[in-house]
């Protein structure tokens, strides 16, 4: 217990912990939609563009966050424009646009060596560097993004699952996509100084894929992912303190560890379920493993029966 | 009888690909009609045009006498082609059905008591109550079709549109689905579906529209399933084998699958 309380005596750690908690849960929520909408690479790219923007903003003597936001927006618009006629796919457009913007930032830094230090935080994340201003920005972004996501739950879920049908059912999918992209950009910029642009993609993805291994229900996945994200942020912070290592890297590693654990648990559960079913049916004919996540469409009456054996789950 | 669907002189397609030109089509309220034609002939594009999710180059689309973009959401039920659904997506059958209710203005994520009752009633009626909590991938073909049907029916629409509802499921399920749709049609709901299957599906429908980048013919199957019309629809040389009121449509040019191997 002692070793958990000890670092809390330092203000920099309290700031860092609070920031990691907020960023972790924020990435947990938004990451669910990122992986389900197939936008992992968008997140990766936008963070790199934002880094370039932050450097440019800093050099031109206006705000770091404003520069990052402007460049992120510009990147999104450019990618949209390049892919419009269908000749170039979005992953290629993301690759060229955002890496070029990142390169612009790198050039400026390498030319003006005096402020190299402060951008290392933006690249790899740095817990020592969380200022009051950072906390304020992260807090505002987390609160507003979470509120928006909460009230947009229905249109967001429907358009993520089945965009075409969502439109028939009267959901303005274009606006939903636009708002989501804006929230994603905001979240990335807010997370930049905590985990670093090179680590943001994994911070977004890890809690969501872990939650996916734990449940088949969307609403539960969203809740689990938020909790996983928060745990990852906090645990990663302590790890960073104990190991004296970069916070972004420890957060990402801890997230990956949780994912491995969920894979292992699923593997063991499937083995165990198979054994139980063999036992129950008493012969070797029914040897199909149950609870497989991804199957081909077919009739599985056996599966239906065993599921019905379990007490009906009451949702929420 | 007013018309449920009314297209006049509609031209639609994609950037470098006009799928049909100056198409006019009227489907009366209460009908059970199927659009039949080969794969790639534009059936899905036509459905999306009718649903208002695909822009038209010219012409007008009216549903129940109203321009398609002013039809209130929920007045049309839509079942997408099951092949286009992402089956690994983390949703339960209940969550799928609930999406149909997202047309209302409720902003809270969870279902209200009244919404939950509506979902449970409909699930009972369609025989999928027991699998409400199952993940969609763990359901049978028939249950999947019913789940998406429930989503489409939950707002009590006047018009139900289904894209290839009978493809990708076995023959028994095909029959169940067609029977179920017949019952729904008997309740007064206009049904429009697409199919590329002449024998198992189209020949059982009360009204068929033969389609291939435009309307070839429409009417009752026994009136319009002639060699000439089917050949114009499918492009190949088809023959119709009639036997005691049943018929089977077959390709007239025999396949020689081994010929290319020797
Ligand atoms: N998104 C698209 N962009 C360009 N062409 C398309 C698109 N979708 C379909 N097509 C083309 O339009 C034609 C009609 O397709 P579709 O309506 O899907 O036919 P069907 O549903 O009868 O199989 C095809 O030639 C197809 O290649
Ligand atoms: Mg089609």
Coordinates of C-alpha atoms and ligand atoms in Angstrom, one line a residue:
Chain A
X1 CA 0.0 0.0 0.0
X2 CA 2.8 2.3 1.0
X3 CA 4.4 2.2 -2.4
X4 CA 1.1 3.4 -4.0
X5 CA 0.9 6.4 -1.7
X6 CA 4.5 7.5 -1.7
X7 CA 4.6 9.0 -5.2
X8 CA 1.4 10.9 -4.5
X9 CA 3.5 13.3 -2.3
X10 CA 4.9 14.8 -5.4
X11 CA 2.8 17.3 -7.2
X12 CA 4.2 16.3 -10.6
X13 CA 3.0 12.8 -10.0
X14 CA -0.5 13.8 -8.9
X15 CA -0.8 15.9 -12.0
X16 CA 0.5 13.1 -14.2
X17 CA -1.8 10.5 -12.5
X18 CA -4.9 12.7 -13.0
X19 CA -3.9 13.4 -16.6
X20 CA -3.3 9.7 -17.3
X21 CA -6.6 8.7 -15.7
X22 CA -8.6 11.2 -17.9
X23 CA -6.6 10.4 -21.1
X24 CA -6.9 6.7 -20.4
X25 CA -10.7 6.7 -20.0
X26 CA -11.2 9.2 -22.9
X27 CA -9.1 6.9 -25.2
X28 CA -11.1 3.9 -23.9
X29 CA -14.4 5.4 -25.0
X30 CA -13.3 6.9 -28.3
X31 CA -11.2 3.8 -29.1
X32 CA -14.2 1.6 -29.3
X33 CA -15.6 3.6 -32.2
X34 CA -12.1 4.0 -33.7
X35 CA -11.6 0.2 -34.1
X36 CA -15.2 -0.5 -35.1
X37 CA -15.2 2.3 -37.8
X38 CA -11.8 1.0 -39.0
X39 CA -10.1 4.3 -38.2
X40 CA -7.1 3.1 -36.3
X41 CA -4.7 4.4 -39.0
X42 CA -6.6 7.7 -39.1
X43 CA -5.9 8.1 -35.4
X44 CA -2.2 7.2 -35.9
X45 CA -1.9 9.7 -38.8
X46 CA -3.8 12.5 -37.2
X47 CA -1.5 12.4 -34.1
X48 CA 1.6 12.8 -36.3
X49 CA 0.1 15.7 -38.2
X50 CA -0.9 17.3 -34.9
X51 CA 2.8 17.0 -33.8
X52 CA 3.9 18.9 -36.9
X53 CA 1.3 21.5 -36.3
X54 CA 2.4 21.9 -32.6
X55 CA 6.0 22.5 -33.7
X56 CA 4.9 25.0 -36.3
X57 CA 2.6 26.7 -33.8
X58 CA 5.3 26.9 -31.2
X59 CA 7.9 28.4 -33.6
X60 CA 5.4 31.0 -34.9
X61 CA 4.8 32.0 -31.3
X62 CA 1.2 31.1 -31.0
X63 CA -0.3 28.3 -28.9
X64 CA 1.0 24.8 -29.0
X65 CA -2.5 23.3 -28.9
X66 CA -3.9 25.8 -31.5
X67 CA -1.1 24.8 -33.9
X68 CA -1.8 21.1 -33.4
X69 CA -5.5 21.6 -33.9
X70 CA -5.2 23.6 -37.0
X71 CA -2.8 21.1 -38.6
X72 CA -5.0 18.1 -37.6
X73 CA -7.9 19.8 -39.3
X74 CA -5.9 20.6 -42.4
X75 CA -4.7 17.0 -42.6
X76 CA -8.3 15.7 -42.3
X77 CA -9.5 18.1 -45.1
X78 CA -6.5 17.2 -47.4
X79 CA -7.1 13.4 -46.9
X80 CA -10.7 13.9 -47.7
X81 CA -9.9 15.9 -50.9
X82 CA -7.3 13.5 -52.2
X83 CA -9.5 10.4 -51.8
X84 CA -12.6 12.0 -53.2
X85 CA -12.2 10.9 -56.8
X86 CA -11.5 7.3 -55.7
X87 CA -8.2 6.9 -57.4
X88 CA -6.2 7.0 -54.2
X89 CA -7.3 5.0 -51.2
X90 CA -7.5 6.6 -47.8
X91 CA -4.6 4.7 -46.1
X92 CA -2.2 5.9 -48.8
X93 CA -3.5 9.5 -48.5
X94 CA -3.1 9.3 -44.7
X95 CA 0.4 7.9 -45.1
X96 CA 1.6 10.7 -47.3
X97 CA -0.2 13.7 -45.8
X98 CA 0.4 13.1 -42.1
X99 CA 3.9 11.9 -42.4
X100 CA 4.8 14.9 -44.5
X101 CA 3.4 17.2 -41.8
X102 CA 5.3 15.2 -39.1
X103 CA 8.5 15.6 -41.2
X104 CA 7.9 19.3 -41.3
X105 CA 7.9 19.4 -37.5
X106 CA 11.1 17.3 -37.4
X107 CA 12.9 19.6 -39.8
X108 CA 12.0 22.6 -37.8
X109 CA 13.2 21.0 -34.6
X110 CA 16.5 19.8 -36.1
X111 CA 17.2 23.3 -37.4
X112 CA 16.4 25.1 -34.2
X113 CA 18.1 22.8 -31.7
X114 CA 17.3 25.0 -28.6
X115 CA 13.9 23.6 -27.9
X116 CA 14.5 19.9 -28.8
X117 CA 13.9 19.0 -25.1
X118 CA 10.3 20.2 -24.9
X119 CA 9.2 18.3 -27.9
X120 CA 10.4 15.0 -26.7
X121 CA 7.4 15.0 -24.4
X122 CA 5.1 15.4 -27.4
X123 CA 6.9 12.5 -29.2
X124 CA 7.2 10.0 -26.4
X125 CA 5.1 11.3 -23.6
X126 CA 6.5 12.8 -20.4
X127 CA 4.9 12.7 -17.0
X128 CA 7.2 15.4 -15.5
X129 CA 5.9 17.9 -18.0
X130 CA 2.2 18.0 -17.2
X131 CA 1.4 21.7 -16.5
X132 CA -1.7 23.2 -15.1
X133 CA -2.6 24.3 -18.6
X134 CA -2.3 20.8 -19.8
X135 CA -4.5 19.5 -17.1
X136 CA -7.1 22.1 -17.9
X137 CA -7.1 21.3 -21.6
X138 CA -7.3 17.5 -20.9
X139 CA -10.1 18.0 -18.4
X140 CA -12.2 20.2 -20.7
X141 CA -11.7 17.8 -23.7
X142 CA -12.5 14.7 -21.7
X143 CA -15.6 16.2 -20.2
X144 CA -17.0 17.6 -23.4
X145 CA -16.1 14.6 -25.5
X146 CA -17.6 12.1 -23.0
X147 CA -20.8 14.2 -22.8
X148 CA -21.1 14.4 -26.6
X149 CA -20.4 10.7 -27.0
X150 CA -23.0 9.9 -24.3
X151 CA -25.8 11.9 -26.0
X152 CA -24.7 10.6 -29.5
X153 CA -24.7 7.0 -28.4
X154 CA -27.6 6.0 -30.6
X155 CA -26.7 7.7 -33.9
X156 CA -23.1 6.8 -33.4
X157 CA -23.7 3.1 -32.8
X158 CA -26.2 2.8 -35.7
X159 CA -24.0 4.6 -38.2
X160 CA -20.9 2.6 -37.1
X161 CA -22.7 -0.7 -37.5
X162 CA -24.6 -0.1 -40.7
X163 CA -24.2 3.3 -42.3
X164 CA -26.6 2.7 -45.2
X165 CA -29.5 1.5 -43.0
X166 CA -28.8 4.3 -40.5
X167 CA -29.5 6.8 -43.3
X168 CA -32.7 5.1 -44.2
X169 CA -33.7 5.3 -40.6
X170 CA -33.2 9.1 -40.7
X171 CA -29.8 9.4 -39.1
X172 CA -27.6 12.2 -40.5
X173 CA -24.6 10.0 -41.0
X174 CA -22.5 12.7 -42.6
X175 CA -22.8 15.0 -39.6
X176 CA -22.2 12.1 -37.2
X177 CA -19.0 11.3 -39.0
X178 CA -17.9 14.9 -39.0
X179 CA -18.5 15.4 -35.3
X180 CA -16.8 12.1 -34.5
X181 CA -13.7 13.1 -36.5
X182 CA -13.6 16.4 -34.6
X183 CA -13.9 14.6 -31.2
X184 CA -11.1 12.2 -32.3
X185 CA -8.8 15.0 -33.3
X186 CA -9.5 16.9 -30.0
X187 CA -8.8 13.7 -28.0
X188 CA -5.6 13.1 -29.8
X189 CA -4.3 16.6 -29.2
X190 CA -5.3 16.4 -25.5
X191 CA -3.4 13.1 -25.1
X192 CA -0.3 14.2 -26.9
X193 CA 1.8 15.4 -24.0
X194 CA 0.8 12.4 -21.8
X195 CA 1.4 9.5 -24.0
X196 CA 3.2 11.1 -27.0
X197 CA 2.2 11.0 -30.6
X198 CA 4.1 7.8 -31.4
X199 CA 2.1 6.0 -28.7
X200 CA -1.4 7.4 -29.2
X201 CA -2.7 4.8 -31.7
X202 CA -2.0 2.0 -29.3
X203 CA -3.5 3.9 -26.4
X204 CA -6.7 4.3 -28.4
X205 CA -6.8 0.7 -29.6
X206 CA -5.6 -1.5 -26.6
X207 CA -8.5 -0.9 -24.2
X208 CA -11.1 -1.4 -26.9
X209 CA -9.7 -4.6 -28.3
X210 CA -9.4 -5.9 -24.7
X211 CA -13.0 -5.0 -24.0
X212 CA -14.0 -6.7 -27.3
X213 CA -12.5 -10.0 -26.0
X214 CA -14.6 -9.7 -22.8
X215 CA -18.1 -9.2 -24.3
X216 CA -20.3 -9.5 -27.4
X217 CA -22.6 -6.6 -26.3
X218 CA -21.9 -3.1 -27.6
X219 CA -23.0 -1.2 -24.5
X220 CA -20.9 -3.5 -22.2
X221 CA -17.9 -3.2 -24.5
X222 CA -18.1 0.6 -24.2
X223 CA -18.2 0.5 -20.4
X224 CA -15.5 -2.2 -20.1
X225 CA -13.2 -0.2 -22.5
X226 CA -13.6 3.0 -20.5
X227 CA -12.6 1.1 -17.3
X228 CA -9.8 -0.7 -19.0
X229 CA -8.5 2.7 -20.3
X230 CA -8.6 4.2 -16.9
X231 CA -6.8 1.3 -15.3
X232 CA -4.2 1.3 -18.0
X233 CA -3.6 5.0 -17.6
X234 CA -3.2 4.8 -13.8
X235 CA -1.2 1.5 -13.8
X236 CA 1.0 2.8 -16.6
X237 CA 1.8 5.9 -14.5
X238 CA 2.9 4.0 -11.5
X239 CA 5.0 1.7 -13.7
X240 CA 6.6 4.7 -15.2
X241 CA 7.4 6.0 -11.8
X242 CA 8.7 2.7 -10.5
X243 CA 10.8 1.8 -13.6
X244 CA 11.8 5.4 -14.1
X245 CA 10.7 5.0 -17.8
X246 CA 8.8 7.1 -20.3
X247 CA 5.1 7.3 -19.3
X248 CA 3.7 6.8 -22.8
X249 CA 5.6 3.6 -23.3
X250 CA 4.7 2.1 -19.9
X251 CA 1.0 3.0 -20.5
X252 CA 1.1 1.3 -24.0
X253 CA 2.9 -1.7 -22.6
X254 CA 0.5 -2.2 -19.8
X255 CA -2.4 -1.9 -22.2
X256 CA -0.8 -4.6 -24.4
X257 CA -0.3 -6.7 -21.3
X258 CA -4.0 -6.5 -20.5
X259 CA -4.9 -7.5 -24.0
X260 CA -2.6 -10.6 -23.9
X261 CA -4.2 -11.5 -20.6
X262 CA -7.7 -11.3 -22.1
X263 CA -6.6 -13.5 -25.0
X264 CA -5.2 -16.0 -22.6
X265 CA -8.4 -16.0 -20.5
X266 CA -10.5 -16.5 -23.6
X267 CA -8.2 -19.3 -24.8
X268 CA -8.5 -21.1 -21.4
X269 CA -12.2 -20.6 -21.2
X270 CA -12.7 -22.1 -24.7
X271 CA -10.7 -25.1 -23.8
X272 CA -12.6 -25.5 -20.6
X273 CA -16.0 -25.0 -22.3
X274 CA -15.1 -27.7 -24.8
X275 CA -14.2 -30.1 -22.0
X276 CA -17.5 -29.3 -20.2
X277 CA -19.5 -29.9 -23.4
X278 CA -17.7 -33.2 -24.1
X279 CA -18.6 -34.2 -20.6
X280 CA -22.2 -33.1 -20.9
X281 CA -22.9 -34.9 -24.2
X282 CA -20.9 -37.9 -23.3
X283 CA -19.6 -38.6 -26.7
X284 CA -17.0 -37.3 -29.1
X285 CA -19.3 -36.2 -31.9
X286 CA -20.1 -32.8 -30.4
X287 CA -16.6 -31.5 -30.5
X288 CA -17.2 -28.1 -31.9
X289 CA -15.8 -25.4 -29.6
X290 CA -18.4 -23.0 -28.3
X291 CA -18.2 -19.2 -28.0
X292 CA -16.1 -18.6 -31.1
X293 CA -16.2 -14.9 -31.9
X294 CA -16.1 -15.1 -35.7
X295 CA -17.9 -17.9 -37.5
X296 CA -19.3 -18.4 -40.9
X297 CA -23.0 -18.1 -41.3
X298 CA -24.6 -21.4 -40.5
X299 CA -27.2 -23.1 -38.4
X300 CA -26.0 -24.0 -35.0
X301 CA -28.8 -25.5 -33.1
X302 CA -26.5 -27.1 -30.6
X303 CA -25.0 -23.8 -29.7
X304 CA -28.4 -22.2 -29.3
X305 CA -29.4 -24.9 -26.9
X306 CA -26.4 -24.6 -24.6
X307 CA -26.8 -20.8 -24.5
X308 CA -30.4 -21.2 -23.5
X309 CA -29.3 -23.4 -20.6
X310 CA -27.7 -20.4 -19.0
X311 CA -30.0 -18.1 -17.0
X312 CA -31.3 -15.3 -19.2
X313 CA -29.1 -12.3 -18.8
X314 CA -30.9 -9.1 -18.0
X315 CA -29.3 -6.2 -19.9
X316 CA -28.5 -3.3 -17.6
Chain B
X1 CA -55.4 2.6 -54.8
X2 CA -52.6 5.1 -54.1
X3 CA -49.1 4.1 -55.0
X4 CA -46.5 3.2 -52.3
X5 CA -43.6 3.8 -54.7
X6 CA -43.8 6.1 -57.7
X7 CA -40.7 6.8 -59.9
X8 CA -40.9 9.0 -62.9
X9 CA -38.2 9.3 -65.5
X10 CA -35.4 8.5 -63.0
X11 CA -31.8 8.3 -64.2
X12 CA -29.3 7.2 -61.6
X13 CA -25.9 5.6 -61.2
X14 CA -22.3 6.3 -60.2
X15 CA -19.7 8.8 -61.4
X16 CA -18.7 7.1 -64.6
X17 CA -21.4 4.5 -64.7
X18 CA -25.1 5.3 -65.4
X19 CA -27.0 2.2 -64.1
X20 CA -30.5 3.0 -65.5
X21 CA -32.0 5.9 -67.5
X22 CA -35.5 7.4 -67.5
X23 CA -37.0 4.7 -65.5
X24 CA -40.6 4.9 -64.5
X25 CA -42.1 2.5 -62.0
X26 CA -45.3 2.4 -59.9
X27 CA -45.9 0.0 -57.1
X28 CA -49.4 0.1 -55.6
X29 CA -50.0 0.2 -51.9
X30 CA -50.4 -3.3 -50.4
X31 CA -48.5 -5.1 -53.1
X32 CA -45.9 -7.8 -52.6
X33 CA -43.5 -7.3 -55.4
X34 CA -40.1 -8.6 -56.3
X35 CA -37.4 -7.1 -58.6
X36 CA -35.6 -9.9 -60.3
X37 CA -32.6 -9.8 -62.5
X38 CA -29.0 -11.0 -62.8
X39 CA -26.2 -9.9 -60.4
X40 CA -24.9 -6.5 -61.3
X41 CA -28.0 -5.4 -63.2
X42 CA -28.7 -2.5 -60.8
X43 CA -31.3 -4.0 -58.3
X44 CA -29.5 -2.6 -55.2
X45 CA -28.9 0.7 -56.9
X46 CA -32.7 0.9 -57.7
X47 CA -33.6 0.1 -54.1
X48 CA -31.2 2.7 -52.7
X49 CA -32.7 5.2 -55.1
X50 CA -36.2 4.4 -53.9
X51 CA -35.0 4.6 -50.3
X52 CA -33.4 8.0 -51.0
X53 CA -29.9 7.0 -49.9
X54 CA -28.6 7.2 -53.5
X55 CA -28.8 10.5 -55.3
X56 CA -30.6 10.6 -58.7
X57 CA -29.2 12.4 -61.7
X58 CA -32.7 13.4 -62.8
X59 CA -36.4 12.4 -62.3
X60 CA -38.5 12.2 -59.1
X61 CA -39.1 9.6 -56.5
X62 CA -42.4 9.7 -54.5
X63 CA -43.2 7.4 -51.6
X64 CA -46.8 7.3 -50.5
X65 CA -47.3 10.5 -52.5
X66 CA -44.5 12.4 -50.8
X67 CA -41.0 13.3 -52.1
X68 CA -38.6 10.7 -50.7
X69 CA -36.5 13.2 -48.7
X70 CA -39.6 14.5 -46.8
X71 CA -40.8 11.0 -45.8
X72 CA -40.6 10.8 -42.0
X73 CA -37.9 8.3 -40.8
X74 CA -39.6 5.0 -39.7
X75 CA -42.2 5.2 -42.4
X76 CA -40.0 2.9 -44.5
X77 CA -38.6 -0.3 -43.1
X78 CA -35.4 -1.5 -44.7
X79 CA -33.6 -4.8 -44.4
X80 CA -30.1 -4.7 -46.0
X81 CA -28.5 -7.6 -47.8
X82 CA -27.3 -9.9 -45.0
X83 CA -24.0 -10.4 -46.9
X84 CA -23.2 -6.7 -46.3
X85 CA -23.5 -7.0 -42.5
X86 CA -20.3 -7.1 -40.4
X87 CA -21.1 -10.2 -38.4
X88 CA -18.1 -9.8 -36.0
X89 CA -19.5 -6.4 -34.8
X90 CA -20.2 -6.6 -31.1
X91 CA -24.0 -6.4 -31.0
X92 CA -26.6 -8.7 -29.6
X93 CA -29.9 -9.4 -31.4
X94 CA -31.7 -7.0 -29.0
X95 CA -29.2 -4.2 -29.7
X96 CA -29.8 -4.7 -33.5
X97 CA -33.6 -4.5 -33.1
X98 CA -33.3 -1.4 -30.8
X99 CA -31.5 0.5 -33.6
X100 CA -34.8 0.6 -35.4
X101 CA -36.0 2.8 -32.5
X102 CA -33.2 5.3 -33.0
X103 CA -35.5 7.2 -35.3
X104 CA -37.3 8.7 -32.3
X105 CA -35.9 11.7 -30.5
X106 CA -34.8 9.9 -27.3
X107 CA -31.3 10.9 -26.4
X108 CA -30.6 8.5 -23.5
X109 CA -28.5 5.5 -24.6
X110 CA -30.6 2.9 -22.8
X111 CA -34.0 1.7 -23.8
X112 CA -37.1 3.1 -22.0
X113 CA -39.6 0.7 -20.5
X114 CA -41.9 1.2 -23.4
X115 CA -39.2 0.6 -26.0
X116 CA -38.2 -2.6 -24.2
X117 CA -41.7 -3.8 -24.2
X118 CA -42.1 -3.1 -28.0
X119 CA -38.9 -5.0 -28.7
X120 CA -39.9 -8.0 -26.6
X121 CA -43.4 -8.1 -28.1
X122 CA -42.1 -8.1 -31.7
X123 CA -39.4 -10.6 -30.8
X124 CA -42.1 -12.9 -29.4
X125 CA -44.2 -12.5 -32.6
X126 CA -41.2 -13.3 -34.9
X127 CA -40.0 -16.2 -32.7
X128 CA -36.6 -14.8 -31.7
X129 CA -37.3 -13.9 -28.1
X130 CA -35.0 -16.6 -26.8
X131 CA -32.0 -15.3 -28.7
X132 CA -32.3 -11.6 -27.8
X133 CA -29.2 -11.7 -25.7
X134 CA -27.2 -13.7 -28.2
X135 CA -24.4 -12.2 -30.3
X136 CA -25.5 -11.9 -33.9
X137 CA -22.8 -14.3 -35.1
X138 CA -24.2 -17.1 -32.8
X139 CA -27.6 -17.1 -34.5
X140 CA -28.9 -19.2 -37.4
X141 CA -29.6 -17.7 -40.9
X142 CA -33.4 -17.6 -40.1
X143 CA -32.9 -15.9 -36.8
X144 CA -30.6 -13.3 -38.4
X145 CA -33.1 -12.5 -41.1
X146 CA -35.8 -12.1 -38.4
X147 CA -33.6 -9.9 -36.3
X148 CA -33.1 -7.5 -39.1
X149 CA -36.8 -7.8 -40.1
X150 CA -37.7 -6.9 -36.5
X151 CA -35.5 -3.8 -36.7
X152 CA -37.3 -2.8 -39.9
X153 CA -40.8 -3.5 -38.5
X154 CA -40.5 -1.9 -35.1
X155 CA -41.8 1.5 -36.3
X156 CA -44.8 -0.1 -38.0
X157 CA -43.8 1.1 -41.5
X158 CA -46.2 1.2 -44.4
X159 CA -43.5 0.0 -46.9
X160 CA -40.9 -2.7 -46.3
X161 CA -37.9 -2.9 -48.6
X162 CA -35.6 -5.9 -48.5
X163 CA -32.4 -6.5 -50.5
X164 CA -31.9 -10.1 -51.4
X165 CA -33.6 -11.4 -48.3
X166 CA -33.3 -15.0 -49.5
X167 CA -29.7 -15.2 -50.6
X168 CA -27.2 -16.9 -48.4
X169 CA -29.7 -19.0 -46.5
X170 CA -30.8 -22.6 -47.1
X171 CA -33.9 -23.6 -48.9
X172 CA -36.0 -24.2 -45.8
X173 CA -35.1 -20.8 -44.4
X174 CA -36.0 -19.2 -47.8
X175 CA -39.4 -20.7 -47.5
X176 CA -39.9 -19.6 -43.9
X177 CA -38.8 -16.0 -44.9
X178 CA -41.2 -15.9 -47.8
X179 CA -44.1 -17.2 -45.7
X180 CA -43.3 -14.6 -43.0
X181 CA -43.2 -11.8 -45.6
X182 CA -46.5 -13.1 -46.9
X183 CA -48.0 -12.8 -43.5
X184 CA -46.6 -9.3 -43.0
X185 CA -48.1 -8.3 -46.4
X186 CA -51.5 -9.7 -45.3
X187 CA -51.3 -7.1 -42.5
X188 CA -51.4 -4.4 -45.1
X189 CA -47.7 -3.6 -45.5
X190 CA -46.4 -3.1 -49.0
X191 CA -43.3 -5.2 -49.7
X192 CA -40.6 -4.7 -52.2
X193 CA -37.7 -7.1 -52.4
X194 CA -35.0 -8.0 -54.8
X195 CA -33.8 -11.5 -55.9
X196 CA -31.6 -13.0 -58.5
X197 CA -33.2 -16.4 -57.9
X198 CA -36.0 -17.2 -60.4
X199 CA -36.9 -20.7 -59.3
X200 CA -36.9 -20.7 -55.5
X201 CA -38.1 -17.1 -55.0
X202 CA -39.4 -15.1 -57.9
X203 CA -41.8 -17.7 -59.2
X204 CA -43.5 -17.8 -55.7
X205 CA -44.1 -14.0 -55.6
X206 CA -47.5 -12.5 -56.5
X207 CA -45.9 -9.7 -58.6
X208 CA -42.5 -9.7 -60.4
X209 CA -40.6 -6.9 -62.1
X210 CA -38.0 -8.3 -64.5
X211 CA -35.1 -5.9 -64.4
X212 CA -31.8 -5.4 -66.2
X213 CA -30.6 -1.8 -66.3
X214 CA -34.3 -1.0 -66.9
X215 CA -37.6 -2.7 -66.6
X216 CA -38.0 -5.6 -69.1
X217 CA -41.5 -6.6 -68.1
X218 CA -43.7 -6.8 -65.0
X219 CA -46.7 -8.9 -64.0
X220 CA -47.6 -12.2 -62.4
X221 CA -44.9 -14.8 -62.8
X222 CA -47.0 -17.2 -64.8
X223 CA -47.9 -14.4 -67.2
X224 CA -44.4 -13.0 -67.7
X225 CA -42.0 -15.9 -67.3
X226 CA -41.7 -16.5 -71.0
X227 CA -38.5 -17.6 -72.9
X228 CA -38.4 -14.2 -74.6
X229 CA -38.7 -12.0 -71.5
X230 CA -36.3 -14.2 -69.3
X231 CA -33.7 -14.3 -72.1
X232 CA -33.9 -10.5 -72.3
X233 CA -33.6 -10.2 -68.5
X234 CA -30.8 -12.7 -68.0
X235 CA -29.0 -12.4 -71.4
X236 CA -28.5 -16.1 -71.7
X237 CA -30.6 -18.7 -73.6
X238 CA -33.1 -19.9 -70.9
X239 CA -35.8 -22.5 -71.2
X240 CA -38.9 -23.0 -69.1
X241 CA -39.9 -26.5 -68.1
X242 CA -43.6 -26.6 -67.2
X243 CA -45.0 -29.5 -65.2
X244 CA -48.5 -29.6 -63.6
X245 CA -48.6 -25.9 -62.8
X246 CA -45.0 -25.8 -61.6
X247 CA -42.2 -24.6 -63.7
X248 CA -38.4 -24.7 -63.6
X249 CA -36.2 -22.3 -65.5
X250 CA -33.0 -23.7 -66.8
X251 CA -30.1 -22.7 -69.0
X252 CA -30.5 -24.0 -72.5
X253 CA -26.7 -24.3 -73.2
X254 CA -25.4 -27.3 -71.4
X255 CA -22.3 -26.7 -69.2
X256 CA -19.2 -28.7 -70.0
X257 CA -17.1 -28.2 -67.0
X258 CA -14.4 -30.6 -68.0
X259 CA -14.0 -29.4 -71.6
X260 CA -11.3 -26.9 -70.7
X261 CA -9.2 -29.3 -68.8
X262 CA -8.3 -31.9 -71.4
Ligands
LIG1 N1 -20.4 2.3 -55.3 C1 -20.4 2.0 -56.6 N2 -19.6 2.8 -57.4 C2 -19.6 2.5 -58.7 N3 -20.3 1.6 -59.3 C3 -21.1 0.8 -58.6 C4 -21.2 1.0 -57.2 N4 -22.1 0.0 -56.7 C5 -22.5 -0.7 -57.7 N5 -21.9 -0.2 -58.9 C6 -22.1 -0.7 -60.2 O1 -23.5 -0.5 -60.6 C7 -24.0 -1.7 -61.2 C8 -25.2 -2.2 -60.5 O2 -24.9 -2.7 -59.2 P1 -25.9 -3.2 -58.2 O3 -27.0 -2.2 -58.1 O4 -25.2 -3.5 -56.9 O5 -26.5 -4.5 -58.9 P2 -27.3 -5.7 -58.2 O6 -27.7 -5.3 -56.9 O7 -28.3 -6.0 -59.2 O8 -26.3 -6.9 -58.1 C9 -22.9 -2.7 -61.3 O9 -22.3 -2.7 -62.6 C10 -21.9 -2.3 -60.3 O10 -20.6 -2.6 -60.7
LIG2 MG1 -27.4 -6.2 -55.0

